[in-house]
mmCIF file of C-alpha atoms in Angstrom:
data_model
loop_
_atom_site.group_PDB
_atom_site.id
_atom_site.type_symbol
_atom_site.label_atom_id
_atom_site.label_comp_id
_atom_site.label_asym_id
_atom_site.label_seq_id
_atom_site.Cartn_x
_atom_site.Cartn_y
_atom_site.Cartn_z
ATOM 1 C CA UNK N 1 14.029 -4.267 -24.323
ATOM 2 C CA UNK N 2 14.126 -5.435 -20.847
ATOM 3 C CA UNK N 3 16.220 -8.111 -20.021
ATOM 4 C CA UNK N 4 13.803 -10.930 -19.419
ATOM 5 C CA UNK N 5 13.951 -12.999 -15.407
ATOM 6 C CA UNK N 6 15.385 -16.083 -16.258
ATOM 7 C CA UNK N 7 12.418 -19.164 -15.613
ATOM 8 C CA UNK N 8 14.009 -20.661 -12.951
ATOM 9 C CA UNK N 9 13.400 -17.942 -11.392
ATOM 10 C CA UNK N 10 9.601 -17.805 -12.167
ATOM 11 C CA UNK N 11 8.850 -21.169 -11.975
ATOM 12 C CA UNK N 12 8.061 -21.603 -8.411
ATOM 13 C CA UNK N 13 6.056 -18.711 -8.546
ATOM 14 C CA UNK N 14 3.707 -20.556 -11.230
ATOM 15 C CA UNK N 15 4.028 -23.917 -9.442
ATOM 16 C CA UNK N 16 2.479 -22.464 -6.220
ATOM 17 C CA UNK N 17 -0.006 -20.211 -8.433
ATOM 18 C CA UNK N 18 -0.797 -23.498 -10.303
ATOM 19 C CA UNK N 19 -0.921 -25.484 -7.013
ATOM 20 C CA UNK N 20 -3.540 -23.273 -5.068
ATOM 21 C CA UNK N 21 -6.254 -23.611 -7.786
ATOM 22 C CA UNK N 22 -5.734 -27.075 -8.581
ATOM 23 C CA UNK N 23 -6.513 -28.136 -4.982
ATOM 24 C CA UNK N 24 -6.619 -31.944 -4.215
ATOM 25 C CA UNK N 25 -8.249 -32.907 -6.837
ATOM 26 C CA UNK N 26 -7.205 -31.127 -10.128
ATOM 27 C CA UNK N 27 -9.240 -29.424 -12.628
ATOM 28 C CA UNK N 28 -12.515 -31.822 -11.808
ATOM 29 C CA UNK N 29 -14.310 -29.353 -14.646
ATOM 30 C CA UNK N 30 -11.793 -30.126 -17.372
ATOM 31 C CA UNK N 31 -11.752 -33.702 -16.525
ATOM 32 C CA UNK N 32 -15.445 -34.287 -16.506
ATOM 33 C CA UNK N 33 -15.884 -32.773 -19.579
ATOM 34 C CA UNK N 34 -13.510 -32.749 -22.307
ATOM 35 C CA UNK N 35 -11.085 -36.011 -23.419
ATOM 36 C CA UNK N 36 -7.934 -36.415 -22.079
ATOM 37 C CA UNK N 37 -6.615 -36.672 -25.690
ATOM 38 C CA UNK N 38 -8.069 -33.722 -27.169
ATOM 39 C CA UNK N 39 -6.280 -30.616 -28.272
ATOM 40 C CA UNK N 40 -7.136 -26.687 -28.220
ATOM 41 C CA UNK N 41 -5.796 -23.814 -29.944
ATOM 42 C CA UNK N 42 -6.535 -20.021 -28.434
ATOM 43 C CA UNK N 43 -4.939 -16.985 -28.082
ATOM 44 C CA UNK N 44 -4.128 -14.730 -25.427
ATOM 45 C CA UNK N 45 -5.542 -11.280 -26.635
ATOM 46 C CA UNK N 46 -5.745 -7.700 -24.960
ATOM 47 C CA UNK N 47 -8.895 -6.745 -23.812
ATOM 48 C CA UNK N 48 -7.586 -3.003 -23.077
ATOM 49 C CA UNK N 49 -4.487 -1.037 -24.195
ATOM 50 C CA UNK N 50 -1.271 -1.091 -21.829
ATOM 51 C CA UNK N 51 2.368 -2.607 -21.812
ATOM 52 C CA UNK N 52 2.645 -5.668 -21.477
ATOM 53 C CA UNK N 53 4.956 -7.810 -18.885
ATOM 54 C CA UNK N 54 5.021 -11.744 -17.614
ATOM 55 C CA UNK N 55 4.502 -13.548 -20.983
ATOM 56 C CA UNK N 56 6.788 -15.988 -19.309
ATOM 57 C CA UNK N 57 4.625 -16.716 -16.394
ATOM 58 C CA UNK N 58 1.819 -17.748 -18.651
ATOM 59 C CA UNK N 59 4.252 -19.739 -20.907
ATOM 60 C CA UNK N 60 5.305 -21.597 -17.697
ATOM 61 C CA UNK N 61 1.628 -21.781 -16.686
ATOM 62 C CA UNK N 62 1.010 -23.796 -19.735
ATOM 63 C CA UNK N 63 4.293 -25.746 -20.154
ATOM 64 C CA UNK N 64 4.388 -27.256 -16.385
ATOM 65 C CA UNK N 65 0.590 -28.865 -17.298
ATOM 66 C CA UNK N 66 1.543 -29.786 -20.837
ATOM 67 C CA UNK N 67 5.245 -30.053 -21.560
ATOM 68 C CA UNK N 68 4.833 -30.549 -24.736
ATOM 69 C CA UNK N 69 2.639 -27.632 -25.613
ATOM 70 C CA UNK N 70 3.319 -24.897 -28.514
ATOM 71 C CA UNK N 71 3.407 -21.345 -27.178
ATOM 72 C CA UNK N 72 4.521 -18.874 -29.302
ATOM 73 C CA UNK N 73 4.604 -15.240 -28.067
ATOM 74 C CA UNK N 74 3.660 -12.622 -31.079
ATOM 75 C CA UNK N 75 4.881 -9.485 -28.750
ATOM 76 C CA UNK N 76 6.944 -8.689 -26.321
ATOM 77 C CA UNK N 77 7.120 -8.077 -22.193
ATOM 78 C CA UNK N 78 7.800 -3.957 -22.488
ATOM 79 C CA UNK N 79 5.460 -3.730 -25.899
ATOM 80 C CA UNK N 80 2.502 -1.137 -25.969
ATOM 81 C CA UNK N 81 -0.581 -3.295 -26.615
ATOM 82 C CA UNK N 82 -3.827 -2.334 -27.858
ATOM 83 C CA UNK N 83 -7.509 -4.004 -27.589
ATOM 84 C CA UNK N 84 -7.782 -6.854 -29.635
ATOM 85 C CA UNK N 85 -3.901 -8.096 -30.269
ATOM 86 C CA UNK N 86 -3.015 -11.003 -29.743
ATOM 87 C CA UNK N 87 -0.293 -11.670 -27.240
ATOM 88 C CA UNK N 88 0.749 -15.193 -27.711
ATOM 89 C CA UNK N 89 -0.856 -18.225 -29.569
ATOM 90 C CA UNK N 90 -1.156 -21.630 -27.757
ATOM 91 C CA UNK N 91 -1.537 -25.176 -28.540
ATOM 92 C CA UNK N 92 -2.128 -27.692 -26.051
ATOM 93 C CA UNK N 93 -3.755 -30.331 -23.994
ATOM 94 C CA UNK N 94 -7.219 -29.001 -23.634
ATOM 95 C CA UNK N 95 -7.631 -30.159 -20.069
ATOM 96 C CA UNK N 96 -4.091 -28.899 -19.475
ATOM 97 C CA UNK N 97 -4.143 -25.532 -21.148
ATOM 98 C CA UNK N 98 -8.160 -25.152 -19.394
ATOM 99 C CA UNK N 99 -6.343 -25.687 -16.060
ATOM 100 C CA UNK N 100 -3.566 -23.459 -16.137
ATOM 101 C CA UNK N 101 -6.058 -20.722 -17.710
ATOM 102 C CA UNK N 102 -5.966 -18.547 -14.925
ATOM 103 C CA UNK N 103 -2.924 -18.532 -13.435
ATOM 104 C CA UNK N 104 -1.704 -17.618 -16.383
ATOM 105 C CA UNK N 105 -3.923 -14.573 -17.082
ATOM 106 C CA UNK N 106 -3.771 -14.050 -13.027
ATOM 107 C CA UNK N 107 -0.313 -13.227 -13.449
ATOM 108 C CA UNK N 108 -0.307 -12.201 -16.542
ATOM 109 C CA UNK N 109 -2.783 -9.310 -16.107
ATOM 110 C CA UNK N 110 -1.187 -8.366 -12.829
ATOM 111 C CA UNK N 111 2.200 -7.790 -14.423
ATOM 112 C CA UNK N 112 1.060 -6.186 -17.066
ATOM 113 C CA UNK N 113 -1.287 -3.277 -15.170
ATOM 114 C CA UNK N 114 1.796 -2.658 -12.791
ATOM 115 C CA UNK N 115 3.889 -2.032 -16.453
ATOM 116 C CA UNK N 116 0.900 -0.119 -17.683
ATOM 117 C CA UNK N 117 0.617 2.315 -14.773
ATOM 118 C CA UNK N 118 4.409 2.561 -14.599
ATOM 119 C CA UNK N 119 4.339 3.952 -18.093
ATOM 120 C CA UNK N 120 1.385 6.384 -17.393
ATOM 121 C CA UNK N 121 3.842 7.508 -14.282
ATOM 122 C CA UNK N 122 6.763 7.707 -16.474
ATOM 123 C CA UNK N 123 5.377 9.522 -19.571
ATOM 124 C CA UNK N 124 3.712 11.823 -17.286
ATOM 125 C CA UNK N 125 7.278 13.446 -16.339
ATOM 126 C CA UNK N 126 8.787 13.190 -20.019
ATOM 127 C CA UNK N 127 11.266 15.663 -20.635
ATOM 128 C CA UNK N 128 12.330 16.570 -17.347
ATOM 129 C CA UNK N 129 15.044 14.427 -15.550
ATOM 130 C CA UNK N 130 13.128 13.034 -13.113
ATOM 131 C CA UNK N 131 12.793 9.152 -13.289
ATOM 132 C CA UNK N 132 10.068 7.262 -11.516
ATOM 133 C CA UNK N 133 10.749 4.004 -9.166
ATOM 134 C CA UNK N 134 9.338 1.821 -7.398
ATOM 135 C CA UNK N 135 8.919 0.657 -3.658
ATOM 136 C CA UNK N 136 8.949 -2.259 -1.566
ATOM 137 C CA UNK N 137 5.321 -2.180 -1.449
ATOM 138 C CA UNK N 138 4.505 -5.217 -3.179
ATOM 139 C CA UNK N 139 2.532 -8.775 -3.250
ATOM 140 C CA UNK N 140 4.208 -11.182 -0.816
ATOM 141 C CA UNK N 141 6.218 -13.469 -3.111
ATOM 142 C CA UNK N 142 6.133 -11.790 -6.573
ATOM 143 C CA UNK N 143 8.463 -8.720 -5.549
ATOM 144 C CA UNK N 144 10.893 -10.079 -8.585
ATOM 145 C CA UNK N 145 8.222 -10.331 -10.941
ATOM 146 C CA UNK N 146 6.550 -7.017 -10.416
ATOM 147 C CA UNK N 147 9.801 -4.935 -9.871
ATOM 148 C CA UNK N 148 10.322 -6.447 -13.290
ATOM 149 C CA UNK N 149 6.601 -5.518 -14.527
ATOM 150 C CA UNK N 150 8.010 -1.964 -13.074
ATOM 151 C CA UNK N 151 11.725 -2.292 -15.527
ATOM 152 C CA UNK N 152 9.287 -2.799 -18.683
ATOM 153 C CA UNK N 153 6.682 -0.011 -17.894
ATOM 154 C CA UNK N 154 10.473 2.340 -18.205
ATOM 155 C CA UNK N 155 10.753 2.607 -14.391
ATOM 156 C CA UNK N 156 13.818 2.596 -11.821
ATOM 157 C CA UNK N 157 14.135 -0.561 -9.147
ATOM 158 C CA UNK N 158 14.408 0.974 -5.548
ATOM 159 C CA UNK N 159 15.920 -1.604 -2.886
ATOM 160 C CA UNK N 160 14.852 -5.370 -3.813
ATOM 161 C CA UNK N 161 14.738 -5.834 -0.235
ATOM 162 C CA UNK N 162 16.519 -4.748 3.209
ATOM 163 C CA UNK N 163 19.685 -5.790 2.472
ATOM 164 C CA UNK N 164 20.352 -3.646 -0.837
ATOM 165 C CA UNK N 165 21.282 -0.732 0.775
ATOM 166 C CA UNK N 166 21.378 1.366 4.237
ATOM 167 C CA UNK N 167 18.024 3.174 3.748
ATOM 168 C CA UNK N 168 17.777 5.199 7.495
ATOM 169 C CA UNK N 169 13.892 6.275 7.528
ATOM 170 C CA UNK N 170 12.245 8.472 9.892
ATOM 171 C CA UNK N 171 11.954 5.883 12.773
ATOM 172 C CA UNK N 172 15.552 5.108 12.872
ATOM 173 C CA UNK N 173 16.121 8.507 12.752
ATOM 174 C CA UNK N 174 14.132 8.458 16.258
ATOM 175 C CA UNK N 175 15.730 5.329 17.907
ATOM 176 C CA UNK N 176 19.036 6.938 16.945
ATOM 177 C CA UNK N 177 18.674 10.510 18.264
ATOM 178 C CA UNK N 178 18.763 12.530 15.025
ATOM 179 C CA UNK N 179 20.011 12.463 11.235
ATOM 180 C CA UNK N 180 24.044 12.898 12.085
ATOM 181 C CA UNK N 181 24.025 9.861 14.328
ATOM 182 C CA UNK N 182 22.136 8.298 12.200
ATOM 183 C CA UNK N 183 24.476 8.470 9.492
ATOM 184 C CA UNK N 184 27.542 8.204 11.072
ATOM 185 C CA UNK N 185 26.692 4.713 12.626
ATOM 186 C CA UNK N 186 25.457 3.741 8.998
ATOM 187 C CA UNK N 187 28.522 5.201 7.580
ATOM 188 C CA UNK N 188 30.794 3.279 10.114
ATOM 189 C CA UNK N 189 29.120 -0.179 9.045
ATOM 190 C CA UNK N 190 29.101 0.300 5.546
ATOM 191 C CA UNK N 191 31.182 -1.833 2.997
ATOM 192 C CA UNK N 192 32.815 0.239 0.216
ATOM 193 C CA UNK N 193 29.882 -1.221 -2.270
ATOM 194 C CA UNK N 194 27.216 -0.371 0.566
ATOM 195 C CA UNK N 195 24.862 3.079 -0.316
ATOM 196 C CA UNK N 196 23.473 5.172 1.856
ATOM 197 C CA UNK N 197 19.991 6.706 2.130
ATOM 198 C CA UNK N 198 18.801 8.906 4.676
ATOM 199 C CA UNK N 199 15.118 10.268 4.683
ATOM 200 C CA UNK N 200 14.299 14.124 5.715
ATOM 201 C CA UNK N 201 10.801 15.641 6.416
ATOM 202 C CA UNK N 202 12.236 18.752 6.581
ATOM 203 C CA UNK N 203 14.591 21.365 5.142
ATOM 204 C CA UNK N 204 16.450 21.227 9.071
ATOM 205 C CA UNK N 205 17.168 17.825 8.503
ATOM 206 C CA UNK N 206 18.042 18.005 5.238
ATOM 207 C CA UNK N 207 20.688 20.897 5.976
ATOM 208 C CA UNK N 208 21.267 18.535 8.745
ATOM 209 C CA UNK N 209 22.148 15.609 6.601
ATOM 210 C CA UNK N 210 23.993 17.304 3.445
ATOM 211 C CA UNK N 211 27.298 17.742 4.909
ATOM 212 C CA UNK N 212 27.798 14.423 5.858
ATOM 213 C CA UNK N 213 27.095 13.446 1.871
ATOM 214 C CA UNK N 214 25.223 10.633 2.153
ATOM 215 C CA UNK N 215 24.852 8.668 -1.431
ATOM 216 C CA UNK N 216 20.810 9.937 -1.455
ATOM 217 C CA UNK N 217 18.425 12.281 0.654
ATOM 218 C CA UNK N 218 14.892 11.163 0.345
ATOM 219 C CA UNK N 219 12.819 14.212 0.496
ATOM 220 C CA UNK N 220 9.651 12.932 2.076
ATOM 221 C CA UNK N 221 6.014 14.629 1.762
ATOM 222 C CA UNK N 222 7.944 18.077 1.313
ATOM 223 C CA UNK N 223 6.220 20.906 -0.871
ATOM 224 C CA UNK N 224 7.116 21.839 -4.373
ATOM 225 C CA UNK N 225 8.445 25.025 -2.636
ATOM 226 C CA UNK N 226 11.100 22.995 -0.423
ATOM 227 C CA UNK N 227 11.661 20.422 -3.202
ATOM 228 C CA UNK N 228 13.057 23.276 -5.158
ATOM 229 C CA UNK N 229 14.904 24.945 -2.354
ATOM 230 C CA UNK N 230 16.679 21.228 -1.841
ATOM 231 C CA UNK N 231 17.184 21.504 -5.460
ATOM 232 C CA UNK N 232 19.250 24.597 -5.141
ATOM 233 C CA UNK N 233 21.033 24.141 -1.938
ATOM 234 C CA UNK N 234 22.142 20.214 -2.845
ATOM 235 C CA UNK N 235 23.729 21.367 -6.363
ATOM 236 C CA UNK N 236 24.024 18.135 -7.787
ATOM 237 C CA UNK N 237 26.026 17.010 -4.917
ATOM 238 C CA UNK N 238 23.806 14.081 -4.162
ATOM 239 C CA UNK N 239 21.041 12.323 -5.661
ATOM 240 C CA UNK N 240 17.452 13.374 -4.425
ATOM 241 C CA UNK N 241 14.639 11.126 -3.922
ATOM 242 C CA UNK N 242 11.108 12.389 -3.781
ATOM 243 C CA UNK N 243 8.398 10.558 -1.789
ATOM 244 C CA UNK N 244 5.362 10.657 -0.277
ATOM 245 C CA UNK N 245 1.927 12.646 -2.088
ATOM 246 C CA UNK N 246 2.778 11.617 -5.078
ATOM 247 C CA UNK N 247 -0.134 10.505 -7.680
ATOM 248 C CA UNK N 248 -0.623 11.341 -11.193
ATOM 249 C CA UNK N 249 -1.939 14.422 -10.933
ATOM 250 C CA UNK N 250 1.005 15.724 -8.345
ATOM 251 C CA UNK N 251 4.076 13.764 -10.323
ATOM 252 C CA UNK N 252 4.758 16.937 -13.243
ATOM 253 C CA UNK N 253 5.003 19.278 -11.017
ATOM 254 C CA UNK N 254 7.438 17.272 -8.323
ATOM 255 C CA UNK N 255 9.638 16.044 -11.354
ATOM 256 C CA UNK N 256 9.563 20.202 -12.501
ATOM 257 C CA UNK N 257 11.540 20.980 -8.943
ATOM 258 C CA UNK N 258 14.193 19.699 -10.383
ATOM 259 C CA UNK N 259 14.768 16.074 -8.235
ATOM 260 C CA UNK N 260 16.454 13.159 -9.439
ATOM 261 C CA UNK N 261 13.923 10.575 -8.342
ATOM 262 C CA UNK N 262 10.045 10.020 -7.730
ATOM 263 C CA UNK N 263 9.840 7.008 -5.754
ATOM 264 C CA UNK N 264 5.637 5.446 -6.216
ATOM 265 C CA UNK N 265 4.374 2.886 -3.904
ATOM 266 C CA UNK N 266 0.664 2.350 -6.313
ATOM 267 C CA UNK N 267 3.279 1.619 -9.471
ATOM 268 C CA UNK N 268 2.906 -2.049 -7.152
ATOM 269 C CA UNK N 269 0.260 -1.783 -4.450
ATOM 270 C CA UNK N 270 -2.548 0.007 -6.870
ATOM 271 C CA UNK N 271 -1.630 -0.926 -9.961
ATOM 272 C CA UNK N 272 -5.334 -2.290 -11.328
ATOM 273 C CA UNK N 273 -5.118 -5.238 -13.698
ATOM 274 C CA UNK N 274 -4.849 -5.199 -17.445
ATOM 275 C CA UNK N 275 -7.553 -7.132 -18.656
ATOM 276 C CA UNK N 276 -6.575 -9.743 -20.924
ATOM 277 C CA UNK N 277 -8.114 -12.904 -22.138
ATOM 278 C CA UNK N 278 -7.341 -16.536 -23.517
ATOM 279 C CA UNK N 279 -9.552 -17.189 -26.723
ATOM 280 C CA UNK N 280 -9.855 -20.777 -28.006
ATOM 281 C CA UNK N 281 -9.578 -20.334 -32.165
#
C-alpha cells in the first residue's frame, strides 16, 4: 500500500479547487433548490476499470463544506477498480455535498487515470527489471498529488522539482562546453547527499560521461540497438535512465535492453481521466 500524503498537505489544493467553482456567490443551484437542512446519501462508484488514487481529496472536498459529514472509503488509493464499485459512501449536507461534487470527482478522476495509465506502463514491462517513472511534466500545483497518483499506479518518483538532484540536460551540456565540464562543475558543487544525472544523445557522450561515474546517465531518444550497447559497456556501474520515444507500444522492448529506468512524461501530461461518478442512494 502506498503511504497515503498527509491532508495538510492536500488541503489547500481542495480549498483553491473548491474556491474556483464556488465563485462569489456559492452554489446559487443548491441553494435555490434544496433546504439548507436536508441530508443526502450517494456513493462514489467507478464508471470504468483502473486504480484508484486521491480518495482523500474528495474526502476533503466534502469535509471542508460539511464538517460534520460521514465519508467512509470502501477501497483503497492503489486498489484495481472495476465498473460499478463503489469507492466511498457519503453522508452529508445536501447543498454541501452538491457543491463540492466536482471537485471532488475533478480530482478524483484525474488521480486516478494518472494511477491507471501508470499501471498499464508498469505491467507492460513485468518481468524484466526495468521500472517506469515519472517526470516533471505535470499540472501546475498538483505535482504532489499526481507523483503520488504515479507511487499507487507501482511507478518510481523522478526529481519532485529542481532542487532534488543535479540533473545536467542537453542545454547545459551546451552552455557548458561538453559532458566532462559539465560534470565536473556539478561534481565540484555537490553535497555528499547531492546525485548526479547527466543526459547523453549519443553513445560519444555516453563513453564521454562513464568515466567520470556520475550517479545516472539518461539515455535520451537512443535506439534499442545503442540502449543495449550502453547496457553492455556500463556493466552495472551506474544506473541507466531511458527517455524520450517511449509509449506503450515502444516500452517492452526498451525495458528488454536491459536499462534500469523508463522515465514517461504522459504517466502525468496524457494521462486521460478515469471516469467516476457520485450517485445519491
Amino acid at each position: 500500500m502506498t503511504p497515503p500524503i498527509p491532508d495538510l498537505l492536500i488541503a489547500p489544493v481542495v480549498t483553491a479547487a473548491l474556491a474556483e467553482d464556488l465563485g462569489r456567490a456559492g452554489d446559487v443551484t443548491a441553494q435555490a433548490c434544496i433546504g439548507a437542512d436536508t441530508r443526502l446519501s450517494a456513493v462514489f462508484a467507478a464508471r470504468q476499470s483502473g486504480v484508484v488514487a486521491g480518495l482523500a481529496c474528495a474526502r476533503l472536498a466534502v469535509l471542508t463544506l460539511d464538517p460534520g459529514a460521514r465519508f467512509e472509503e470502501c477501497v483503497s488509493d492503489g486498489d484495481l477498480i472495476q465498473p460499478g464499485d463503489i469507492l466511498a459512501k457519503v453522508e452529508a449536507n445536501a447543498r454541501a455535498l452538491l457543491s463540492a461534487e466536482r471537485t471532488a470527482l475533478n480530482l478524483l478522476g484525474r488521480l486516478s487515470g494518472v494511477a491507471t495509465l501508470t499501471h498499464t506502463y508498469t505491467t507492460a514491462v513485468s518481468g524484466t527489471k526495468a521500472r517506469i517513472a515519472d517526470t516533471r511534466k505535470t499540472t501546475p500545483g498538483l505535482r504532489h498529488l499526481e507523483k503520488y497518483a504515479v507511487r499507487c499506479g507501482g511507478g518510481l518518483n523522478h526529481r519532485f522539482g529542481l532542487d532534488d538532484a543535479i540533473l545536467i540536460k542537453d542545454n547545459h551540456v551546451a552552455a557548458c562546453g561538453g559532458v566532462a565540464e559539465a560534470l565536473k562543475r556539478a561534481r565540484a558543487a555537490a553535497g555528499h547527499l547531492m546525485k548526479i544525472e547527466v543526459e547523453v544523445d549519443s553513445l560519444a557522450q555516453f563513453d564521454e560521461a562513464l568515466p567520470l561515474a556520475p550517479d545516472v546517465i539518461m539515455l535520451d531518444n537512443f535506439s534499442l540497438e545503442d540502449l543495449a550497447t550502453a547496457v553492455r559497456l556500463a556493466a552495472g556501474k551506474v544506473t541507466l535512465e531511458a527517455s524520450g520515444g517511449v509509449n506503450l507500444q515502444t516500452v517492452r522492448g526498451i525495458a528488454e535492453t536491459g536499462v534500469d529506468v523508463i522515465s514517461v512524461g504522459a504517466l502525468t501530461h496524457s494521462a486521460p481521466v478515469l471516469d467516476i461518478g457520485l450517485d445519491a442512494v
